[in-house]
Amino acid sequence: MSKISIELIRSPVGYKYDQRETVKALGLRKLHDVVVKEDNPQIRGMISKIKHLVCVKELEEKEE
């Protein structure tokens, strides 16, 4: 499966509770934290909920 890199670029302070909890559920704690997750519909749904707070990049898989 492909992977995506998610970076927190804006603080969730001042946004709704469910958006702050979504940031936590993705494993993002501080500004500019980066996590790598599998690209699946559940993660894409979480990203779409907080798209104004994160930057998403698709990673290429290296075949060995």
Tab-separated table of N, CA, C and O in Angstrom:
chain	number	residue	atom	x	y	z
A	1	MET	N	0.829	-1.198	0.000
A	1	MET	CA	0.000	0.000	0.000
A	1	MET	C	0.864	1.249	0.000
A	1	MET	O	1.983	1.236	0.500
A	2	SER	N	0.322	2.312	-0.512
A	2	SER	CA	1.059	3.566	-0.509
A	2	SER	C	0.952	4.222	0.869
A	2	SER	O	0.078	3.913	1.671
A	3	LYS	N	1.865	5.127	1.113
A	3	LYS	CA	1.904	5.825	2.399
A	3	LYS	C	1.790	7.316	2.156
A	3	LYS	O	2.115	7.816	1.086
A	4	ILE	N	1.317	8.015	3.184
A	4	ILE	CA	1.223	9.465	3.104
A	4	ILE	C	1.896	10.074	4.330
A	4	ILE	O	1.905	9.488	5.409
A	5	SER	N	2.466	11.239	4.131
A	5	SER	CA	3.114	11.988	5.199
A	5	SER	C	2.178	13.133	5.584
A	5	SER	O	1.719	13.888	4.720
A	6	ILE	N	1.914	13.269	6.884
A	6	ILE	CA	0.998	14.292	7.375
A	6	ILE	C	1.765	15.188	8.332
A	6	ILE	O	2.354	14.708	9.297
A	7	GLU	N	1.770	16.505	8.062
A	7	GLU	CA	2.476	17.470	8.905
A	7	GLU	C	1.468	18.462	9.481
A	7	GLU	O	0.635	19.011	8.762
A	8	LEU	N	1.557	18.690	10.781
A	8	LEU	CA	0.689	19.668	11.450
A	8	LEU	C	1.275	21.054	11.232
A	8	LEU	O	2.377	21.348	11.709
A	9	ILE	N	0.570	21.908	10.490
A	9	ILE	CA	1.111	23.235	10.175
A	9	ILE	C	0.385	24.370	10.893
A	9	ILE	O	0.872	25.490	10.910
A	10	ARG	N	-0.781	24.074	11.471
A	10	ARG	CA	-1.505	25.073	12.257
A	10	ARG	C	-1.941	24.451	13.567
A	10	ARG	O	-2.230	23.261	13.632
A	11	SER	N	-2.023	25.251	14.596
A	11	SER	CA	-2.409	24.764	15.912
A	11	SER	C	-3.910	24.484	15.964
A	11	SER	O	-4.716	25.274	15.460
A	12	PRO	N	-4.304	23.381	16.606
A	12	PRO	CA	-5.732	23.083	16.739
A	12	PRO	C	-6.405	23.866	17.867
A	12	PRO	O	-7.615	23.750	18.063
A	13	VAL	N	-5.654	24.678	18.604
A	13	VAL	CA	-6.231	25.477	19.680
A	13	VAL	C	-7.238	26.459	19.079
A	13	VAL	O	-6.951	27.138	18.097
A	14	GLY	N	-8.412	26.509	19.653
A	14	GLY	CA	-9.444	27.418	19.174
A	14	GLY	C	-10.395	26.780	18.184
A	14	GLY	O	-11.363	27.407	17.760
A	15	TYR	N	-10.135	25.531	17.797
A	15	TYR	CA	-11.033	24.811	16.893
A	15	TYR	C	-11.907	23.860	17.697
A	15	TYR	O	-11.685	23.648	18.894
A	16	LYS	N	-12.880	23.268	17.061
A	16	LYS	CA	-13.824	22.387	17.737
A	16	LYS	C	-13.131	21.183	18.365
A	16	LYS	O	-12.086	20.734	17.896
A	17	TYR	N	-13.767	20.655	19.411
A	17	TYR	CA	-13.232	19.524	20.162
A	17	TYR	C	-12.948	18.331	19.265
A	17	TYR	O	-11.899	17.695	19.382
A	18	ASP	N	-13.865	18.013	18.350
A	18	ASP	CA	-13.670	16.831	17.505
A	18	ASP	C	-12.486	17.009	16.561
A	18	ASP	O	-11.813	16.037	16.225
A	19	GLN	N	-12.190	18.233	16.149
A	19	GLN	CA	-11.024	18.468	15.301
A	19	GLN	C	-9.738	18.308	16.100
A	19	GLN	O	-8.766	17.729	15.615
A	20	ARG	N	-9.730	18.781	17.344
A	20	ARG	CA	-8.553	18.596	18.204
A	20	ARG	C	-8.317	17.120	18.475
A	20	ARG	O	-7.183	16.650	18.472
A	21	GLU	N	-9.380	16.362	18.691
A	21	GLU	CA	-9.258	14.930	18.942
A	21	GLU	C	-8.786	14.180	17.697
A	21	GLU	O	-8.071	13.190	17.799
A	22	THR	N	-9.172	14.645	16.521
A	22	THR	CA	-8.716	14.025	15.277
A	22	THR	C	-7.209	14.217	15.111
A	22	THR	O	-6.499	13.300	14.695
A	23	VAL	N	-6.715	15.402	15.456
A	23	VAL	CA	-5.271	15.657	15.402
A	23	VAL	C	-4.545	14.691	16.334
A	23	VAL	O	-3.537	14.087	15.957
A	24	LYS	N	-5.068	14.506	17.544
A	24	LYS	CA	-4.455	13.576	18.502
A	24	LYS	C	-4.499	12.150	17.980
A	24	LYS	O	-3.536	11.396	18.123
A	25	ALA	N	-5.623	11.762	17.386
A	25	ALA	CA	-5.784	10.391	16.891
A	25	ALA	C	-4.803	10.080	15.767
A	25	ALA	O	-4.393	8.925	15.608
A	26	LEU	N	-4.419	11.078	15.012
A	26	LEU	CA	-3.425	10.873	13.954
A	26	LEU	C	-2.007	10.792	14.516
A	26	LEU	O	-1.080	10.421	13.804
A	27	GLY	N	-1.830	11.135	15.790
A	27	GLY	CA	-0.508	11.047	16.409
A	27	GLY	C	0.281	12.334	16.325
A	27	GLY	O	1.493	12.330	16.545
A	28	LEU	N	-0.376	13.430	16.017
A	28	LEU	CA	0.299	14.719	15.918
A	28	LEU	C	0.199	15.439	17.255
A	28	LEU	O	-0.883	15.566	17.817
A	29	ARG	N	1.337	15.897	17.770
A	29	ARG	CA	1.345	16.516	19.093
A	29	ARG	C	1.743	17.992	19.047
A	29	ARG	O	1.132	18.820	19.697
A	30	LYS	N	2.796	18.319	18.311
A	30	LYS	CA	3.309	19.691	18.260
A	30	LYS	C	3.263	20.202	16.830
A	30	LYS	O	3.127	19.422	15.890
A	31	LEU	N	3.409	21.505	16.681
A	31	LEU	CA	3.496	22.076	15.344
A	31	LEU	C	4.689	21.487	14.612
A	31	LEU	O	5.742	21.248	15.205
A	32	HIS	N	4.519	21.242	13.345
A	32	HIS	CA	5.536	20.695	12.446
A	32	HIS	C	5.905	19.246	12.759
A	32	HIS	O	6.926	18.766	12.271
A	33	ASP	N	5.089	18.572	13.576
A	33	ASP	CA	5.240	17.128	13.734
A	33	ASP	C	4.836	16.464	12.432
A	33	ASP	O	3.904	16.911	11.762
A	34	VAL	N	5.532	15.406	12.073
A	34	VAL	CA	5.234	14.666	10.847
A	34	VAL	C	5.010	13.202	11.210
A	34	VAL	O	5.793	12.621	11.957
A	35	VAL	N	3.920	12.628	10.703
A	35	VAL	CA	3.665	11.197	10.868
A	35	VAL	C	3.465	10.585	9.493
A	35	VAL	O	3.027	11.254	8.558
A	36	VAL	N	3.822	9.315	9.373
A	36	VAL	CA	3.635	8.588	8.124
A	36	VAL	C	2.580	7.514	8.382
A	36	VAL	O	2.730	6.709	9.306
A	37	LYS	N	1.519	7.529	7.594
A	37	LYS	CA	0.415	6.585	7.766
A	37	LYS	C	0.132	5.880	6.444
A	37	LYS	O	0.464	6.371	5.373
A	38	GLU	N	-0.523	4.730	6.544
A	38	GLU	CA	-1.010	4.028	5.354
A	38	GLU	C	-2.104	4.867	4.709
A	38	GLU	O	-2.891	5.507	5.407
A	39	ASP	N	-2.158	4.865	3.401
A	39	ASP	CA	-3.184	5.612	2.672
A	39	ASP	C	-4.421	4.730	2.547
A	39	ASP	O	-4.460	3.811	1.739
A	40	ASN	N	-5.423	5.008	3.389
A	40	ASN	CA	-6.679	4.260	3.327
A	40	ASN	C	-7.843	5.217	3.552
A	40	ASN	O	-7.642	6.369	3.954
A	41	PRO	N	-9.070	4.781	3.305
A	41	PRO	CA	-10.221	5.685	3.425
A	41	PRO	C	-10.422	6.275	4.825
A	41	PRO	O	-10.863	7.420	4.953
A	42	GLN	N	-10.079	5.528	5.865
A	42	GLN	CA	-10.251	6.033	7.224
A	42	GLN	C	-9.325	7.216	7.490
A	42	GLN	O	-9.749	8.245	8.031
A	43	ILE	N	-8.068	7.081	7.096
A	43	ILE	CA	-7.102	8.165	7.297
A	43	ILE	C	-7.460	9.355	6.418
A	43	ILE	O	-7.384	10.507	6.851
A	44	ARG	N	-7.865	9.107	5.176
A	44	ARG	CA	-8.272	10.200	4.280
A	44	ARG	C	-9.461	10.968	4.854
A	44	ARG	O	-9.546	12.189	4.734
A	45	GLY	N	-10.398	10.271	5.506
A	45	GLY	CA	-11.539	10.927	6.143
A	45	GLY	C	-11.107	11.825	7.282
A	45	GLY	O	-11.620	12.939	7.452
A	46	MET	N	-10.154	11.348	8.073
A	46	MET	CA	-9.632	12.154	9.178
A	46	MET	C	-8.920	13.393	8.642
A	46	MET	O	-9.078	14.489	9.188
A	47	ILE	N	-8.166	13.216	7.568
A	47	ILE	CA	-7.447	14.342	6.967
A	47	ILE	C	-8.428	15.377	6.414
A	47	ILE	O	-8.231	16.579	6.578
A	48	SER	N	-9.490	14.912	5.785
A	48	SER	CA	-10.450	15.863	5.206
A	48	SER	C	-11.142	16.686	6.291
A	48	SER	O	-11.544	17.820	6.048
A	49	LYS	N	-11.255	16.135	7.487
A	49	LYS	CA	-11.875	16.850	8.599
A	49	LYS	C	-10.991	17.983	9.107
A	49	LYS	O	-11.496	18.990	9.597
A	50	ILE	N	-9.667	17.813	9.002
A	50	ILE	CA	-8.737	18.828	9.521
A	50	ILE	C	-7.799	19.335	8.429
A	50	ILE	O	-6.658	19.700	8.698
A	51	LYS	N	-8.283	19.388	7.199
A	51	LYS	CA	-7.423	19.774	6.068
A	51	LYS	C	-6.869	21.183	6.198
A	51	LYS	O	-5.835	21.491	5.617
A	52	HIS	N	-7.524	22.041	6.980
A	52	HIS	CA	-7.035	23.404	7.170
A	52	HIS	C	-5.889	23.472	8.190
A	52	HIS	O	-5.260	24.512	8.329
A	53	LEU	N	-5.596	22.358	8.871
A	53	LEU	CA	-4.547	22.327	9.885
A	53	LEU	C	-3.304	21.548	9.459
A	53	LEU	O	-2.277	21.650	10.111
A	54	VAL	N	-3.412	20.757	8.388
A	54	VAL	CA	-2.325	19.851	8.024
A	54	VAL	C	-1.881	20.029	6.576
A	54	VAL	O	-2.602	20.589	5.763
A	55	CYS	N	-0.681	19.524	6.300
A	55	CYS	CA	-0.144	19.455	4.945
A	55	CYS	C	0.104	17.976	4.653
A	55	CYS	O	0.752	17.293	5.448
A	56	VAL	N	-0.398	17.484	3.529
A	56	VAL	CA	-0.314	16.064	3.207
A	56	VAL	C	0.524	15.871	1.950
A	56	VAL	O	0.340	16.580	0.960
A	57	LYS	N	1.451	14.908	2.024
A	57	LYS	CA	2.275	14.561	0.859
A	57	LYS	C	2.217	13.050	0.672
A	57	LYS	O	2.282	12.302	1.648
A	58	GLU	N	2.091	12.621	-0.569
A	58	GLU	CA	2.108	11.187	-0.862
A	58	GLU	C	3.555	10.753	-1.043
A	58	GLU	O	4.331	11.419	-1.708
A	59	LEU	N	3.902	9.635	-0.427
A	59	LEU	CA	5.263	9.113	-0.513
A	59	LEU	C	5.335	8.016	-1.539
A	59	LEU	O	4.402	7.235	-1.697
A	60	GLU	N	6.453	7.960	-2.236
A	60	GLU	CA	6.670	6.902	-3.211
A	60	GLU	C	7.320	5.725	-2.521
A	60	GLU	O	8.207	5.888	-1.682
A	61	GLU	N	6.884	4.537	-2.874
A	61	GLU	CA	7.471	3.335	-2.306
A	61	GLU	C	8.645	2.889	-3.158
A	61	GLU	O	8.572	2.892	-4.385
A	62	LYS	N	9.714	2.512	-2.500
A	62	LYS	CA	10.891	2.022	-3.211
A	62	LYS	C	10.816	0.495	-3.249
A	62	LYS	O	10.663	-0.149	-2.222
A	63	GLU	N	10.918	-0.043	-4.433
A	63	GLU	CA	10.905	-1.491	-4.577
A	63	GLU	C	12.337	-2.004	-4.552
A	63	GLU	O	13.201	-1.480	-5.238
A	64	GLU	N	12.558	-3.030	-3.753
A	64	GLU	CA	13.918	-3.573	-3.641
A	64	GLU	C	13.969	-4.961	-4.198
A	64	GLU	O	13.102	-5.726	-4.174
